[in-house]
Amino acid sequence: MELHHEFTVPVPVDDAWHTLLDIERVAPCLPGAVVEDYDGKTVTGSVKVKVGPVTVAYRGTAVFEEQDEPAHRMVLVASGRETRGQGTARATLTGTLTEQDGGTAVSVHTDLTVTGRPAQFGRGVLAEVGDRLVGQFASCLADRLSEQPPPAEEQPRQRDEPEPEPLDLLRTAGLPLAKRAAAVAAVVAVVAWAARRLRRRGRGRRTSLRHPASP
């Protein structure tokens, strides 16, 4: 599926460019993500996604296939596999930054393929989740840009710090998903009611056949 998102950050385009490439600095803005290693081109890490009572963990890599600084255009290809399951996720993200009124407009096009449990939600719900996540990411990124960057020798997340909370798809999707779930529940209730009625009629017919009325 293809998704498109746009957001703005209140800094010049060059500053926004260098911040977005500072993966370890912006990683805390991505729910459920943990960066284990980054060499300037390849990111190794994991992402946890919560689907109802079940938490799904993906482990994989993301590679910058393009970093065109003069054009402020980047292409990131990410792929991962469930650590306990057969599900997979693959995404190609193309980001373009442009100067806008002293700030920076960021446009992100995503080509996403997901298999496994998160895929059950379909494109509509995943798009809604994506919209909400981009909004949260943009707000978090703006806060990060207003801070002074940490010293080079300081690690963003020490080993003794707690792992980030997994990305909760149901909570993130919010009301739209709740409405869909309610609609499905209503259909199931109607089907169950109809099935009970048919069973009762079936039992009634069998009883009348076993005990026919006296002449």
Short mmCIF file of C-alpha atoms in Angstrom, two decimals:
data_model
loop_
_atom_site.label_atom_id
_atom_site.label_comp_id
_atom_site.label_asym_id
_atom_site.label_seq_id
_atom_site.Cartn_x
_atom_site.Cartn_y
_atom_site.Cartn_z
CA MET A 1 0.00 0.00 0.00
CA GLU A 2 1.10 3.56 -0.65
CA LEU A 3 0.83 6.32 1.93
CA HIS A 4 1.66 10.01 1.76
CA HIS A 5 2.21 12.40 4.66
CA GLU A 6 3.36 15.98 5.08
CA PHE A 7 4.40 18.02 8.10
CA THR A 8 6.41 21.13 8.92
CA VAL A 9 9.11 21.89 11.46
CA PRO A 10 10.13 25.39 12.61
CA VAL A 11 13.79 25.36 11.52
CA PRO A 12 15.67 26.10 8.26
CA VAL A 13 15.85 23.25 5.78
CA ASP A 14 19.57 22.55 6.33
CA ASP A 15 19.05 22.15 10.08
CA ALA A 16 16.07 19.87 9.55
CA TRP A 17 18.04 17.79 7.06
CA HIS A 18 20.92 17.11 9.45
CA THR A 19 18.53 16.39 12.34
CA LEU A 20 16.53 13.82 10.38
CA LEU A 21 19.76 12.03 9.51
CA ASP A 22 20.72 11.94 13.19
CA ILE A 23 18.84 8.67 13.68
CA GLU A 24 19.78 8.14 17.32
CA ARG A 25 18.50 11.60 18.18
CA VAL A 26 15.11 11.25 16.50
CA ALA A 27 14.53 7.55 17.31
CA PRO A 28 12.73 8.38 20.62
CA CYS A 29 10.08 10.12 18.49
CA LEU A 30 9.19 6.77 16.88
CA PRO A 31 6.90 4.73 19.20
CA GLY A 32 8.20 1.24 19.95
CA ALA A 33 11.49 1.72 18.07
CA VAL A 34 14.94 0.86 19.42
CA VAL A 35 18.13 1.74 17.50
CA GLU A 36 20.91 -0.73 18.21
CA ASP A 37 23.49 0.43 15.68
CA TYR A 38 23.88 3.13 13.02
CA ASP A 39 26.93 3.64 10.83
CA GLY A 40 25.67 6.62 8.87
CA LYS A 41 23.95 4.52 6.21
CA THR A 42 22.50 1.36 7.80
CA VAL A 43 20.30 1.26 10.88
CA THR A 44 19.91 -1.96 12.86
CA GLY A 45 17.19 -2.20 15.45
CA SER A 46 13.76 -3.41 16.43
CA VAL A 47 10.15 -2.25 16.63
CA LYS A 48 7.40 -3.55 18.91
CA VAL A 49 3.77 -3.34 17.84
CA LYS A 50 0.83 -4.13 20.12
CA VAL A 51 -2.26 -5.66 18.50
CA GLY A 52 -4.88 -5.95 21.23
CA PRO A 53 -3.43 -8.20 23.98
CA VAL A 54 -0.64 -9.46 21.69
CA THR A 55 2.72 -7.72 21.24
CA VAL A 56 4.57 -8.37 17.98
CA ALA A 57 8.30 -7.62 17.80
CA TYR A 58 10.06 -6.99 14.50
CA ARG A 59 13.80 -7.03 14.08
CA GLY A 60 15.53 -5.76 10.97
CA THR A 61 17.50 -3.09 9.19
CA ALA A 62 16.94 0.17 7.38
CA VAL A 63 19.34 1.37 4.69
CA PHE A 64 19.65 4.87 3.25
CA GLU A 65 19.77 4.16 -0.46
CA GLU A 66 19.91 7.86 -1.26
CA GLN A 67 21.02 10.95 0.65
CA ASP A 68 20.97 13.86 -1.79
CA GLU A 69 21.88 16.84 0.40
CA PRO A 70 21.74 19.56 -2.32
CA ALA A 71 18.21 18.41 -3.27
CA HIS A 72 17.30 17.58 0.35
CA ARG A 73 15.96 14.22 -0.74
CA MET A 74 16.45 10.87 1.00
CA VAL A 75 15.32 7.31 0.30
CA LEU A 76 15.20 4.79 3.15
CA VAL A 77 14.45 1.09 2.63
CA ALA A 78 13.48 -0.77 5.81
CA SER A 79 12.67 -4.45 6.26
CA GLY A 80 12.00 -6.61 9.29
CA ARG A 81 10.66 -9.97 10.39
CA GLU A 82 8.73 -11.03 13.47
CA THR A 83 11.01 -12.45 16.13
CA ARG A 84 8.32 -15.01 17.05
CA GLY A 85 6.26 -15.57 13.97
CA GLN A 86 6.20 -15.51 10.18
CA GLY A 87 5.04 -11.92 9.70
CA THR A 88 7.15 -9.45 7.77
CA ALA A 89 7.22 -5.72 7.13
CA ARG A 90 8.95 -3.81 4.35
CA ALA A 91 8.79 -0.11 3.56
CA THR A 92 10.44 2.26 1.13
CA LEU A 93 10.26 5.85 2.39
CA THR A 94 11.09 8.78 0.13
CA GLY A 95 11.43 12.07 1.97
CA THR A 96 11.78 15.53 0.43
CA LEU A 97 12.48 18.72 2.40
CA THR A 98 11.72 22.21 1.12
CA GLU A 99 12.12 25.67 2.62
CA GLN A 100 8.81 27.22 3.66
CA ASP A 101 8.40 30.58 5.41
CA GLY A 102 11.61 30.20 7.38
CA GLY A 103 10.73 26.63 8.36
CA THR A 104 10.84 23.31 6.55
CA ALA A 105 8.07 21.35 4.86
CA VAL A 106 8.67 17.60 4.90
CA SER A 107 6.93 15.34 2.40
CA VAL A 108 7.14 11.56 2.93
CA HIS A 109 5.93 8.95 0.47
CA THR A 110 5.78 5.39 1.85
CA ASP A 111 5.40 2.14 -0.06
CA LEU A 112 4.47 -0.34 2.67
CA THR A 113 3.99 -4.11 2.67
CA VAL A 114 2.93 -5.90 5.88
CA THR A 115 2.10 -9.55 6.50
CA GLY A 116 0.99 -11.21 9.72
CA ARG A 117 -1.30 -9.94 12.46
CA PRO A 118 -1.02 -6.15 11.84
CA ALA A 119 -2.09 -6.72 8.23
CA GLN A 120 -5.61 -7.69 9.41
CA PHE A 121 -6.50 -4.02 9.86
CA GLY A 122 -6.25 -3.21 6.16
CA ARG A 123 -5.20 -0.06 4.38
CA GLY A 124 -7.80 2.27 5.87
CA VAL A 125 -6.90 1.69 9.50
CA LEU A 126 -3.15 1.59 8.81
CA ALA A 127 -3.47 4.93 7.01
CA GLU A 128 -5.28 6.40 10.04
CA VAL A 129 -2.56 5.05 12.32
CA GLY A 130 0.06 6.55 10.01
CA ASP A 131 -1.62 9.98 10.10
CA ARG A 132 -1.64 10.00 13.89
CA LEU A 133 1.94 8.77 14.16
CA VAL A 134 3.22 11.40 11.75
CA GLY A 135 1.48 14.09 13.79
CA GLN A 136 3.09 12.80 16.98
CA PHE A 137 6.47 12.49 15.27
CA ALA A 138 6.32 16.05 13.91
CA SER A 139 5.48 17.45 17.34
CA CYS A 140 8.25 15.43 19.00
CA LEU A 141 10.73 16.42 16.29
CA ALA A 142 9.91 20.11 16.74
CA ASP A 143 10.64 19.73 20.47
CA ARG A 144 13.94 17.99 19.70
CA LEU A 145 14.96 20.73 17.31
CA SER A 146 14.44 23.33 20.02
CA GLU A 147 16.87 21.49 22.28
CA GLN A 148 20.64 21.54 22.15
CA PRO A 149 22.02 18.29 20.65
CA PRO A 150 23.71 15.99 23.19
CA PRO A 151 27.53 15.69 23.19
CA ALA A 152 28.92 13.26 20.63
CA GLU A 153 30.15 10.86 23.29
CA GLU A 154 26.78 10.76 25.05
CA GLN A 155 24.51 7.92 24.04
CA PRO A 156 20.78 8.78 23.67
CA ARG A 157 19.66 5.64 25.49
CA GLN A 158 21.80 3.90 28.08
CA ARG A 159 21.48 0.17 28.56
CA ASP A 160 19.92 0.51 31.98
CA GLU A 161 17.11 2.71 30.67
CA PRO A 162 13.72 1.02 30.15
CA GLU A 163 12.66 -0.13 26.71
CA PRO A 164 10.15 2.14 24.97
CA GLU A 165 6.49 1.19 25.08
CA PRO A 166 5.29 -0.78 22.01
CA LEU A 167 3.25 0.95 19.36
CA ASP A 168 -0.38 0.23 20.29
CA LEU A 169 -2.32 -0.01 17.03
CA LEU A 170 -5.76 -0.11 18.67
CA ARG A 171 -5.12 2.90 20.90
CA THR A 172 -3.43 4.84 18.11
CA ALA A 173 -6.24 4.18 15.63
CA GLY A 174 -8.69 5.50 18.23
CA LEU A 175 -12.37 6.09 17.51
CA PRO A 176 -12.48 5.05 13.82
CA LEU A 177 -11.28 1.54 14.67
CA ALA A 178 -13.60 1.37 17.68
CA LYS A 179 -16.55 2.15 15.41
CA ARG A 180 -15.53 -0.57 13.00
CA ALA A 181 -15.11 -3.04 15.83
CA ALA A 182 -18.60 -2.15 17.09
CA ALA A 183 -20.05 -2.72 13.63
CA VAL A 184 -18.39 -6.12 13.39
CA ALA A 185 -19.67 -7.02 16.86
CA ALA A 186 -23.20 -6.07 15.81
CA VAL A 187 -23.01 -8.31 12.74
CA VAL A 188 -21.69 -11.19 14.85
CA ALA A 189 -24.51 -10.69 17.36
CA VAL A 190 -27.15 -10.82 14.59
CA VAL A 191 -25.61 -13.97 13.11
CA ALA A 192 -25.46 -15.61 16.55
CA TRP A 193 -29.10 -14.68 17.22
CA ALA A 194 -30.18 -16.14 13.87
CA ALA A 195 -28.21 -19.32 14.52
CA ARG A 196 -29.90 -19.78 17.91
CA ARG A 197 -33.33 -19.30 16.33
CA LEU A 198 -32.56 -21.94 13.69
CA ARG A 199 -31.32 -24.39 16.33
CA ARG A 200 -34.48 -23.89 18.39
CA ARG A 201 -36.68 -24.46 15.36
CA GLY A 202 -34.68 -27.57 14.51
CA ARG A 203 -35.13 -28.97 18.03
CA GLY A 204 -38.84 -28.17 17.90
CA ARG A 205 -39.31 -30.06 14.62
CA ARG A 206 -37.38 -33.10 15.90
CA THR A 207 -39.55 -33.16 19.06
CA SER A 208 -42.79 -33.05 17.05
CA LEU A 209 -41.59 -35.92 14.84
CA ARG A 210 -40.73 -38.10 17.84
CA HIS A 211 -44.07 -37.40 19.58
CA PRO A 212 -46.77 -36.96 16.93
CA ALA A 213 -50.10 -35.65 18.09
CA SER A 214 -52.80 -38.26 18.93
CA PRO A 215 -55.71 -38.56 16.43
#
